[in-house]
């Protein structure tokens, strides 16, 4: 069989993986989507209670919508915001249903390689198809030959630990009964009882941490949640950009998350501990948890810990293919400079497609959240444009593949370049000045003013 007659294996039936299948189908290329979960959008369903900060108009792929239309599907109001559950039930599942037997669930990819060639062998390597090893839920194994492999498996299964060094804090695994790595669903009575009236440490500084702080603040103000309190653990100091772009964010709901987190602090439902990098999690005599910092600080005991420090890609099943990944982000080297949080703090990601996502083994692509490696701030529309370009490249339509057009909404955040509070007067590629953050203490009138100061209009941040 010619390699061109083989299917393109897509790993993951999430938003980006299903969009990839839609684009391939539209070009007459047969996709085979392998999803480890029991249903399409399995990872999204695990945060079904969380509302997206992107509207329906921004989370539906055009090729997918075209594929869905003959089945009578209509997109929900494009100006409204779906929850994760809405996204899965009203869009991802119908799309998987339309794709039919091109989507297999309960199918875990355990390895990808070149047929008859491990990663060492050069001889005739480019002419060989990919071979994908799959294990199904019932234990059956299968070997599938593929024309190309698009890995859209995401990063959901590999959350980053609490430890400030990138490794689990000492005692973190032993405290697993009181540590979680997900935004809690406080509408679930069991989960609500876990946090109501208790003291919870929230480690992280992104949208998930903002959401959790807001949820806990709402719980504290409810009749059954009196006494609920959060301790917000930040590895950096507090600056004007700590709470996101606020009203300067071109995604209003994203900006509102940061403002909600700030309100939780201002209203006394959360205390912030800054410059704290967790080294150990210990238990006190009552079984509560004590966080110990790398600098020796010991925080007052908490009942629960929620770790929201980002995610990282699982590259274990790709060990036999030749990838070219950035040494810091574990993202494709062509993409990494565009998204590196050590350098970029504002503006949008430069449009990118198949060329930035390519690897030494031609025909294998990491797309979606997995393409970002450990970098944050991925948007669904980025993944949709990635797979449009990749599908065009696989089809041999390089004109279309190279015509990458994507304008992402500004975050409204500027001046936060770098992961540590070190002075930095360099400019980003977009010409946005990134001065060192101004550290302030929360809980004082001066701090409140400093924390809400909006980024000036103009430049790459206010336009």
Tab-separated table of C-alpha atoms in Angstrom:
chain	number	residue	atom	x	y	z
A	1	UNK	CA	0.000	0.000	0.000
A	2	UNK	CA	1.264	3.483	-0.850
A	3	UNK	CA	1.930	5.688	2.154
A	4	UNK	CA	-0.456	8.236	0.630
A	5	UNK	CA	-3.314	5.746	0.970
A	6	UNK	CA	-2.811	5.370	4.696
A	7	UNK	CA	-4.857	7.395	7.196
A	8	UNK	CA	-3.532	10.340	9.155
A	9	UNK	CA	-3.610	9.374	12.819
A	10	UNK	CA	-4.829	12.159	15.096
A	11	UNK	CA	-4.112	11.631	18.788
A	12	UNK	CA	-6.831	13.122	20.953
A	13	UNK	CA	-10.521	13.876	20.326
A	14	UNK	CA	-10.481	17.261	21.986
A	15	UNK	CA	-11.217	20.597	20.270
A	16	UNK	CA	-7.985	20.710	18.256
A	17	UNK	CA	-7.893	17.002	17.389
A	18	UNK	CA	-11.470	16.958	16.106
A	19	UNK	CA	-10.823	20.175	14.168
A	20	UNK	CA	-7.800	18.474	12.559
A	21	UNK	CA	-10.040	15.572	11.514
A	22	UNK	CA	-12.560	18.003	10.044
A	23	UNK	CA	-9.905	19.793	7.991
A	24	UNK	CA	-8.430	16.502	6.760
A	25	UNK	CA	-11.870	15.203	5.808
A	26	UNK	CA	-12.565	18.413	3.913
A	27	UNK	CA	-9.454	17.749	1.838
A	28	UNK	CA	-10.380	14.150	1.089
A	29	UNK	CA	-7.790	12.715	3.495
A	30	UNK	CA	-8.937	9.943	5.814
A	31	UNK	CA	-8.299	10.718	9.511
A	32	UNK	CA	-8.282	8.225	12.355
A	33	UNK	CA	-8.773	9.912	15.715
A	34	UNK	CA	-7.597	7.960	18.763
A	35	UNK	CA	-9.004	9.152	22.076
A	36	UNK	CA	-7.858	7.653	25.376
A	37	UNK	CA	-11.008	8.751	27.185
A	38	UNK	CA	-14.414	7.147	27.085
A	39	UNK	CA	-15.892	9.920	24.936
A	40	UNK	CA	-14.946	12.842	22.755
A	41	UNK	CA	-13.734	15.832	24.740
A	42	UNK	CA	-12.914	13.653	27.739
A	43	UNK	CA	-10.484	16.190	29.201
A	44	UNK	CA	-12.876	19.097	28.647
A	45	UNK	CA	-15.595	17.175	30.461
A	46	UNK	CA	-13.386	17.033	33.549
A	47	UNK	CA	-13.697	20.805	33.868
A	48	UNK	CA	-17.284	20.950	32.659
A	49	UNK	CA	-18.209	23.317	35.529
A	50	UNK	CA	-15.758	26.019	34.413
A	51	UNK	CA	-16.997	28.704	32.021
A	52	UNK	CA	-14.727	29.607	29.109
A	53	UNK	CA	-13.549	33.188	28.748
A	54	UNK	CA	-13.916	32.829	24.975
A	55	UNK	CA	-17.325	33.059	23.297
A	56	UNK	CA	-18.972	30.423	21.129
A	57	UNK	CA	-17.904	32.512	18.151
A	58	UNK	CA	-14.259	31.899	19.082
A	59	UNK	CA	-14.346	28.195	19.961
A	60	UNK	CA	-16.008	26.661	16.908
A	61	UNK	CA	-13.716	25.710	14.034
A	62	UNK	CA	-14.998	26.782	10.567
A	63	UNK	CA	-14.212	23.436	8.897
A	64	UNK	CA	-15.951	21.605	11.737
A	65	UNK	CA	-19.009	23.826	11.420
A	66	UNK	CA	-19.123	23.095	7.689
A	67	UNK	CA	-19.006	19.369	8.433
A	68	UNK	CA	-21.743	19.670	11.057
A	69	UNK	CA	-24.171	21.785	9.021
A	70	UNK	CA	-25.632	18.925	6.879
A	71	UNK	CA	-26.528	17.111	10.128
A	72	UNK	CA	-28.701	20.062	11.138
A	73	UNK	CA	-26.299	21.474	13.700
A	74	UNK	CA	-26.407	25.196	14.377
A	75	UNK	CA	-23.902	27.092	16.411
A	76	UNK	CA	-25.166	28.553	19.697
A	77	UNK	CA	-25.319	32.321	20.043
A	78	UNK	CA	-21.761	33.364	19.087
A	79	UNK	CA	-21.735	36.153	21.676
A	80	UNK	CA	-22.392	33.863	24.662
A	81	UNK	CA	-19.888	31.982	26.805
A	82	UNK	CA	-20.092	28.181	27.045
A	83	UNK	CA	-19.005	26.141	30.021
A	84	UNK	CA	-16.683	23.213	29.462
A	85	UNK	CA	-19.733	20.952	29.656
A	86	UNK	CA	-21.567	23.016	27.048
A	87	UNK	CA	-18.566	22.884	24.731
A	88	UNK	CA	-18.306	19.117	25.029
A	89	UNK	CA	-22.013	18.299	24.731
A	90	UNK	CA	-23.139	20.892	22.207
A	91	UNK	CA	-20.105	20.915	19.900
A	92	UNK	CA	-17.407	18.286	20.464
A	93	UNK	CA	-19.718	15.286	20.817
A	94	UNK	CA	-21.852	16.190	17.765
A	95	UNK	CA	-18.658	16.668	15.759
A	96	UNK	CA	-17.360	13.262	16.850
A	97	UNK	CA	-20.729	11.744	15.944
A	98	UNK	CA	-20.552	13.201	12.433
A	99	UNK	CA	-17.028	11.815	12.016
A	100	UNK	CA	-18.425	8.433	13.011
A	101	UNK	CA	-16.047	5.477	13.052
A	102	UNK	CA	-13.157	7.792	12.233
A	103	UNK	CA	-13.114	8.452	15.997
A	104	UNK	CA	-12.185	5.636	18.376
A	105	UNK	CA	-12.550	6.122	22.116
A	106	UNK	CA	-10.880	4.136	24.857
A	107	UNK	CA	-7.812	4.035	22.605
A	108	UNK	CA	-4.545	5.003	24.295
A	109	UNK	CA	-1.525	5.608	22.086
A	110	UNK	CA	1.460	3.928	23.731
A	111	UNK	CA	4.085	4.602	21.067
A	112	UNK	CA	4.819	6.242	17.726
A	113	UNK	CA	7.740	5.367	15.461
A	114	UNK	CA	8.753	4.836	11.857
A	115	UNK	CA	7.901	1.360	10.557
A	116	UNK	CA	10.930	-0.863	11.014
A	117	UNK	CA	13.093	2.062	12.132
A	118	UNK	CA	13.820	3.173	15.662
A	119	UNK	CA	15.000	6.746	16.149
A	120	UNK	CA	18.644	5.768	15.477
A	121	UNK	CA	18.258	4.389	11.943
A	122	UNK	CA	18.724	6.733	8.971
A	123	UNK	CA	18.484	4.237	6.090
A	124	UNK	CA	15.375	4.786	3.961
A	125	UNK	CA	13.725	6.476	6.950
A	126	UNK	CA	11.775	9.116	5.051
A	127	UNK	CA	10.079	6.528	2.829
A	128	UNK	CA	8.670	4.560	5.770
A	129	UNK	CA	5.185	5.180	7.122
A	130	UNK	CA	4.616	5.930	10.763
A	131	UNK	CA	3.596	3.082	13.028
A	132	UNK	CA	1.310	3.819	15.959
A	133	UNK	CA	0.831	1.379	18.834
A	134	UNK	CA	-2.558	1.532	20.514
A	135	UNK	CA	-3.965	-0.147	23.602
A	136	UNK	CA	-7.734	-0.282	23.939
A	137	UNK	CA	-9.750	-0.142	27.143
A	138	UNK	CA	-10.300	-3.891	27.116
A	139	UNK	CA	-6.570	-4.579	26.901
A	140	UNK	CA	-6.379	-5.358	23.185
A	141	UNK	CA	-3.351	-3.939	21.354
A	142	UNK	CA	-3.115	-2.812	17.753
A	143	UNK	CA	-0.422	-1.609	15.375
A	144	UNK	CA	-1.607	1.059	12.918
A	145	UNK	CA	0.338	2.371	9.923
A	146	UNK	CA	-0.120	6.066	9.231
A	147	UNK	CA	0.699	8.581	6.532
A	148	UNK	CA	1.246	11.274	9.155
A	149	UNK	CA	0.666	11.744	12.869
A	150	UNK	CA	-0.957	14.808	14.448
A	151	UNK	CA	-0.556	14.772	18.225
A	152	UNK	CA	-3.373	16.828	19.733
A	153	UNK	CA	-3.393	14.967	23.043
A	154	UNK	CA	-3.014	18.150	25.077
A	155	UNK	CA	-1.422	18.450	28.501
A	156	UNK	CA	-4.367	17.846	30.843
A	157	UNK	CA	-3.015	14.576	32.213
A	158	UNK	CA	0.312	16.102	33.281
A	159	UNK	CA	-0.224	19.021	35.689
A	160	UNK	CA	2.865	20.717	37.039
A	161	UNK	CA	3.637	20.141	40.733
A	162	UNK	CA	3.646	22.530	43.670
A	163	UNK	CA	7.428	22.485	44.015
A	164	UNK	CA	9.083	25.712	42.933
A	165	UNK	CA	11.906	23.805	41.222
A	166	UNK	CA	9.585	22.023	38.820
A	167	UNK	CA	9.759	18.846	40.902
A	168	UNK	CA	7.133	17.737	43.427
A	169	UNK	CA	7.655	19.376	46.803
A	170	UNK	CA	8.936	17.081	49.510
A	171	UNK	CA	5.850	15.464	51.008
A	172	UNK	CA	3.592	16.525	48.131
A	173	UNK	CA	2.805	12.967	47.064
A	174	UNK	CA	2.278	11.869	50.671
A	175	UNK	CA	-0.274	14.673	51.086
A	176	UNK	CA	-2.245	13.566	48.011
A	177	UNK	CA	-5.451	13.183	50.048
A	178	UNK	CA	-5.492	16.963	50.634
A	179	UNK	CA	-3.913	18.183	47.376
A	180	UNK	CA	-5.673	18.637	44.034
A	181	UNK	CA	-4.543	20.035	40.679
A	182	UNK	CA	-7.915	21.088	39.306
A	183	UNK	CA	-10.342	23.988	39.700
A	184	UNK	CA	-12.875	22.643	42.234
A	185	UNK	CA	-16.511	22.173	41.289
A	186	UNK	CA	-18.162	23.840	44.268
A	187	UNK	CA	-21.621	23.005	42.941
A	188	UNK	CA	-20.874	19.367	43.745
A	189	UNK	CA	-22.022	18.861	47.374
A	190	UNK	CA	-19.111	16.551	48.191
A	191	UNK	CA	-16.529	18.957	46.800
A	192	UNK	CA	-18.255	21.930	48.415
A	193	UNK	CA	-18.109	20.246	51.820
A	194	UNK	CA	-14.375	19.691	51.331
A	195	UNK	CA	-13.657	23.431	51.157
A	196	UNK	CA	-16.533	25.071	53.046
A	197	UNK	CA	-15.378	26.736	56.245
A	198	UNK	CA	-11.801	25.678	55.655
A	199	UNK	CA	-8.501	27.319	54.923
A	200	UNK	CA	-7.172	26.492	51.429
A	201	UNK	CA	-3.851	27.335	49.802
A	202	UNK	CA	-4.119	28.172	46.093
A	203	UNK	CA	-0.769	27.964	44.292
A	204	UNK	CA	-0.605	29.640	40.868
A	205	UNK	CA	-1.022	32.946	39.079
A	206	UNK	CA	-3.015	32.228	35.927
A	207	UNK	CA	-6.649	32.069	34.885
A	208	UNK	CA	-7.273	28.823	36.790
A	209	UNK	CA	-5.994	30.383	40.020
A	210	UNK	CA	-8.121	33.484	39.423
A	211	UNK	CA	-11.186	31.305	38.868
A	212	UNK	CA	-10.538	29.275	42.011
A	213	UNK	CA	-10.044	32.356	44.184
A	214	UNK	CA	-13.320	33.765	42.889
A	215	UNK	CA	-15.125	30.469	43.542
A	216	UNK	CA	-13.801	30.274	47.098
A	217	UNK	CA	-14.771	33.901	47.712
A	218	UNK	CA	-18.326	33.149	46.574
A	219	UNK	CA	-18.362	30.140	48.891
A	220	UNK	CA	-17.162	32.312	51.793
A	221	UNK	CA	-20.074	34.685	51.240
A	222	UNK	CA	-22.652	31.905	51.165
A	223	UNK	CA	-24.585	30.716	54.193
A	224	UNK	CA	-22.978	27.273	54.225
A	225	UNK	CA	-19.474	28.556	53.551
A	226	UNK	CA	-18.788	30.902	56.433
A	227	UNK	CA	-15.185	30.750	57.532
A	228	UNK	CA	-13.921	29.738	54.098
A	229	UNK	CA	-10.581	31.417	53.435
A	230	UNK	CA	-7.917	31.206	50.738
A	231	UNK	CA	-4.173	31.717	50.957
A	232	UNK	CA	-2.923	32.704	47.520
A	233	UNK	CA	0.658	31.523	46.957
A	234	UNK	CA	2.561	33.479	44.293
A	235	UNK	CA	6.095	32.678	43.215
A	236	UNK	CA	6.524	36.276	42.097
A	237	UNK	CA	5.742	39.585	43.694
A	238	UNK	CA	2.594	41.648	43.168
A	239	UNK	CA	2.679	44.094	40.271
A	240	UNK	CA	0.192	45.961	38.130
A	241	UNK	CA	-0.054	42.923	35.830
A	242	UNK	CA	-0.577	40.308	38.550
A	243	UNK	CA	-4.343	40.354	38.098
A	244	UNK	CA	-4.183	40.230	34.297
A	245	UNK	CA	-5.203	42.930	31.858
A	246	UNK	CA	-8.514	43.802	33.466
A	247	UNK	CA	-10.528	46.150	31.288
A	248	UNK	CA	-7.626	46.382	28.804
A	249	UNK	CA	-7.961	42.687	27.910
A	250	UNK	CA	-9.559	42.245	24.495
A	251	UNK	CA	-11.252	39.122	25.856
A	252	UNK	CA	-13.466	40.826	28.471
A	253	UNK	CA	-14.277	37.623	30.352
A	254	UNK	CA	-10.569	36.840	30.674
A	255	UNK	CA	-9.923	40.281	32.102
A	256	UNK	CA	-12.850	39.845	34.488
A	257	UNK	CA	-11.255	36.741	36.016
A	258	UNK	CA	-8.317	38.769	37.284
A	259	UNK	CA	-10.609	41.452	38.634
A	260	UNK	CA	-12.606	38.784	40.483
A	261	UNK	CA	-9.402	37.456	42.050
A	262	UNK	CA	-8.456	40.947	43.136
A	263	UNK	CA	-11.901	41.406	44.661
A	264	UNK	CA	-11.410	38.193	46.646
A	265	UNK	CA	-8.246	39.694	48.146
A	266	UNK	CA	-9.683	43.172	48.663
A	267	UNK	CA	-12.754	41.771	50.405
A	268	UNK	CA	-10.678	39.758	52.852
A	269	UNK	CA	-11.525	36.296	51.498
A	270	UNK	CA	-7.918	35.642	50.460
A	271	UNK	CA	-4.463	36.609	51.652
A	272	UNK	CA	-1.528	36.741	49.256
A	273	UNK	CA	1.896	35.322	50.043
A	274	UNK	CA	4.433	36.567	47.513
A	275	UNK	CA	7.850	35.384	46.410
A	276	UNK	CA	7.115	31.960	47.872
A	277	UNK	CA	8.487	28.893	46.122
A	278	UNK	CA	7.317	25.723	47.827
A	279	UNK	CA	10.002	23.270	48.881
A	280	UNK	CA	8.057	20.969	51.194
A	281	UNK	CA	4.559	20.152	52.369
A	282	UNK	CA	4.459	18.845	55.918
A	283	UNK	CA	1.669	17.730	58.234
A	284	UNK	CA	1.177	19.236	61.661
A	285	UNK	CA	-0.098	17.374	64.700
A	286	UNK	CA	-3.715	17.814	63.562
A	287	UNK	CA	-3.046	16.448	60.082
A	288	UNK	CA	-3.245	19.892	58.464
A	289	UNK	CA	-0.679	20.930	55.865
A	290	UNK	CA	2.190	23.346	56.391
A	291	UNK	CA	3.891	24.789	53.312
A	292	UNK	CA	7.625	25.392	53.649
A	293	UNK	CA	9.377	27.735	51.227
A	294	UNK	CA	12.817	27.481	49.673
A	295	UNK	CA	13.757	30.503	51.797
A	296	UNK	CA	12.807	28.685	55.007
A	297	UNK	CA	9.463	30.403	55.567
A	298	UNK	CA	6.757	28.230	57.114
A	299	UNK	CA	3.163	29.279	56.475
A	300	UNK	CA	0.289	28.813	58.858
A	301	UNK	CA	-1.375	25.429	58.421
A	302	UNK	CA	-4.072	24.945	55.793
A	303	UNK	CA	-6.700	22.244	55.374
A	304	UNK	CA	-6.385	21.860	51.597
A	305	UNK	CA	-3.982	22.758	48.791
A	306	UNK	CA	-5.005	23.478	45.200
A	307	UNK	CA	-2.016	23.467	42.832
A	308	UNK	CA	-2.614	25.412	39.600
A	309	UNK	CA	0.915	25.905	38.297
A	310	UNK	CA	0.300	24.937	34.688
A	311	UNK	CA	0.756	21.770	32.679
A	312	UNK	CA	3.502	20.016	30.756
A	313	UNK	CA	3.454	17.703	27.722
A	314	UNK	CA	3.664	13.918	27.971
A	315	UNK	CA	6.385	13.042	25.471
A	316	UNK	CA	6.924	9.473	26.638
A	317	UNK	CA	5.094	7.790	23.752
A	318	UNK	CA	6.998	9.897	21.197
A	319	UNK	CA	10.442	8.710	22.286
A	320	UNK	CA	11.105	6.835	18.994
A	321	UNK	CA	10.368	9.715	16.631
A	322	UNK	CA	12.774	12.526	15.943
A	323	UNK	CA	11.471	15.743	17.435
A	324	UNK	CA	13.130	19.132	17.584
A	325	UNK	CA	11.949	20.640	20.861
A	326	UNK	CA	13.015	23.752	22.703
A	327	UNK	CA	15.154	22.973	25.733
A	328	UNK	CA	13.063	25.213	27.992
A	329	UNK	CA	9.464	24.949	26.899
A	330	UNK	CA	9.442	21.483	25.280
A	331	UNK	CA	7.672	23.156	22.363
A	332	UNK	CA	8.736	22.928	18.689
A	333	UNK	CA	11.852	25.054	18.244
A	334	UNK	CA	10.221	27.088	15.482
A	335	UNK	CA	7.361	28.057	17.754
A	336	UNK	CA	9.134	28.432	21.096
A	337	UNK	CA	10.613	31.932	20.533
A	338	UNK	CA	7.133	33.247	19.780
A	339	UNK	CA	5.594	32.065	23.059
A	340	UNK	CA	8.474	31.997	25.554
A	341	UNK	CA	7.199	33.602	28.796
A	342	UNK	CA	10.789	34.509	29.683
A	343	UNK	CA	10.618	37.038	26.851
A	344	UNK	CA	7.006	37.854	26.064
A	345	UNK	CA	4.480	39.447	28.357
A	346	UNK	CA	2.075	41.216	26.052
A	347	UNK	CA	0.768	41.388	22.534
A	348	UNK	CA	-0.267	38.389	20.504
A	349	UNK	CA	1.473	35.281	19.249
A	350	UNK	CA	2.875	35.762	15.775
A	351	UNK	CA	0.833	33.743	13.243
A	352	UNK	CA	2.308	30.298	12.790
A	353	UNK	CA	1.534	27.042	11.030
A	354	UNK	CA	3.058	23.863	9.673
A	355	UNK	CA	6.576	25.195	9.226
A	356	UNK	CA	6.961	26.283	12.856
A	357	UNK	CA	5.381	22.984	13.953
A	358	UNK	CA	7.530	20.665	11.826
A	359	UNK	CA	10.149	18.206	13.085
A	360	UNK	CA	13.088	16.216	11.651
A	361	UNK	CA	10.714	13.274	11.058
A	362	UNK	CA	8.526	14.932	8.451
A	363	UNK	CA	4.825	14.291	8.901
A	364	UNK	CA	4.658	14.350	12.689
A	365	UNK	CA	3.145	17.450	14.292
A	366	UNK	CA	2.424	18.525	17.859
A	367	UNK	CA	-0.590	20.836	17.783
A	368	UNK	CA	-2.991	22.470	20.196
A	369	UNK	CA	-1.981	22.927	23.814
A	370	UNK	CA	0.713	20.291	23.434
A	371	UNK	CA	2.475	22.456	20.850
A	372	UNK	CA	2.943	25.121	23.532
A	373	UNK	CA	4.823	22.700	25.779
A	374	UNK	CA	4.982	24.399	29.162
A	375	UNK	CA	4.016	27.860	27.916
A	376	UNK	CA	0.670	29.308	29.082
A	377	UNK	CA	-2.119	31.345	27.429
A	378	UNK	CA	-3.145	28.979	24.645
A	379	UNK	CA	-6.413	29.792	22.860
A	380	UNK	CA	-8.638	27.408	20.883
A	381	UNK	CA	-8.487	29.613	17.801
A	382	UNK	CA	-4.704	29.158	17.753
A	383	UNK	CA	-5.136	25.389	17.556
A	384	UNK	CA	-7.733	25.663	14.813
A	385	UNK	CA	-5.422	27.727	12.647
A	386	UNK	CA	-2.547	25.335	13.347
A	387	UNK	CA	-4.454	22.299	12.098
A	388	UNK	CA	-5.822	24.146	9.093
A	389	UNK	CA	-2.249	24.843	8.026
A	390	UNK	CA	-1.036	21.325	8.890
A	391	UNK	CA	-3.883	19.648	6.985
A	392	UNK	CA	-3.102	21.796	3.934
A	393	UNK	CA	0.584	20.846	4.158
A	394	UNK	CA	-0.230	17.126	4.385
A	395	UNK	CA	-2.451	17.541	1.299
A	396	UNK	CA	0.457	19.168	-0.552
A	397	UNK	CA	-1.243	22.577	-0.770
A	398	UNK	CA	1.700	24.632	0.455
A	399	UNK	CA	0.250	27.922	-0.768
A	400	UNK	CA	-2.659	27.520	1.613
A	401	UNK	CA	-0.510	25.995	4.356
A	402	UNK	CA	1.853	28.969	4.330
A	403	UNK	CA	-0.941	31.545	4.271
A	404	UNK	CA	-1.363	31.664	8.017
A	405	UNK	CA	-3.668	34.464	9.093
A	406	UNK	CA	-4.539	34.725	12.748
A	407	UNK	CA	-4.969	37.779	14.937
A	408	UNK	CA	-5.345	36.925	18.599
A	409	UNK	CA	-6.962	39.231	21.153
A	410	UNK	CA	-4.520	41.217	23.260
A	411	UNK	CA	-4.194	40.235	26.920
A	412	UNK	CA	-3.860	43.822	28.062
A	413	UNK	CA	-0.863	42.766	30.179
A	414	UNK	CA	2.463	44.493	29.703
A	415	UNK	CA	5.599	44.739	31.764
A	416	UNK	CA	5.641	41.218	33.160
A	417	UNK	CA	8.359	39.701	30.993
A	418	UNK	CA	10.414	37.083	32.723
A	419	UNK	CA	9.521	34.536	35.355
A	420	UNK	CA	11.417	36.184	38.201
A	421	UNK	CA	11.377	39.726	39.529
A	422	UNK	CA	14.718	40.697	38.050
A	423	UNK	CA	15.206	44.125	36.437
A	424	UNK	CA	14.820	43.856	32.680
A	425	UNK	CA	14.909	46.824	30.363
A	426	UNK	CA	14.897	44.824	27.145
A	427	UNK	CA	12.112	45.180	24.627
A	428	UNK	CA	10.068	42.291	23.303
A	429	UNK	CA	9.941	41.484	19.616
A	430	UNK	CA	6.738	43.488	19.385
A	431	UNK	CA	8.459	46.611	20.657
A	432	UNK	CA	6.721	46.497	24.030
A	433	UNK	CA	8.804	47.780	26.907
A	434	UNK	CA	9.013	45.327	29.794
A	435	UNK	CA	10.185	47.115	32.938
A	436	UNK	CA	10.646	45.275	36.207
A	437	UNK	CA	7.367	44.831	38.126
A	438	UNK	CA	6.734	47.249	40.958
A	439	UNK	CA	6.333	45.179	44.112
A	440	UNK	CA	3.605	46.187	46.535
A	441	UNK	CA	1.991	44.716	49.635
A	442	UNK	CA	-1.635	43.725	49.496
A	443	UNK	CA	-4.107	44.876	52.091
A	444	UNK	CA	-3.120	48.544	52.245
A	445	UNK	CA	-4.811	51.489	50.486
A	446	UNK	CA	-1.664	52.209	48.470
A	447	UNK	CA	-1.435	48.633	47.345
A	448	UNK	CA	-5.014	48.571	46.187
A	449	UNK	CA	-4.360	51.524	43.934
A	450	UNK	CA	-1.160	50.064	42.562
A	451	UNK	CA	-2.718	46.713	41.807
A	452	UNK	CA	-5.578	48.228	39.809
A	453	UNK	CA	-3.536	50.616	37.742
A	454	UNK	CA	-4.411	49.982	34.121
A	455	UNK	CA	-1.830	49.549	31.421
A	456	UNK	CA	-1.585	52.735	29.355
A	457	UNK	CA	-3.259	52.676	25.988
A	458	UNK	CA	-1.174	52.439	22.870
A	459	UNK	CA	1.834	50.365	21.919
A	460	UNK	CA	1.427	46.612	21.780
A	461	UNK	CA	-0.592	46.390	24.967
A	462	UNK	CA	-3.372	48.890	24.615
A	463	UNK	CA	-4.149	48.589	20.942
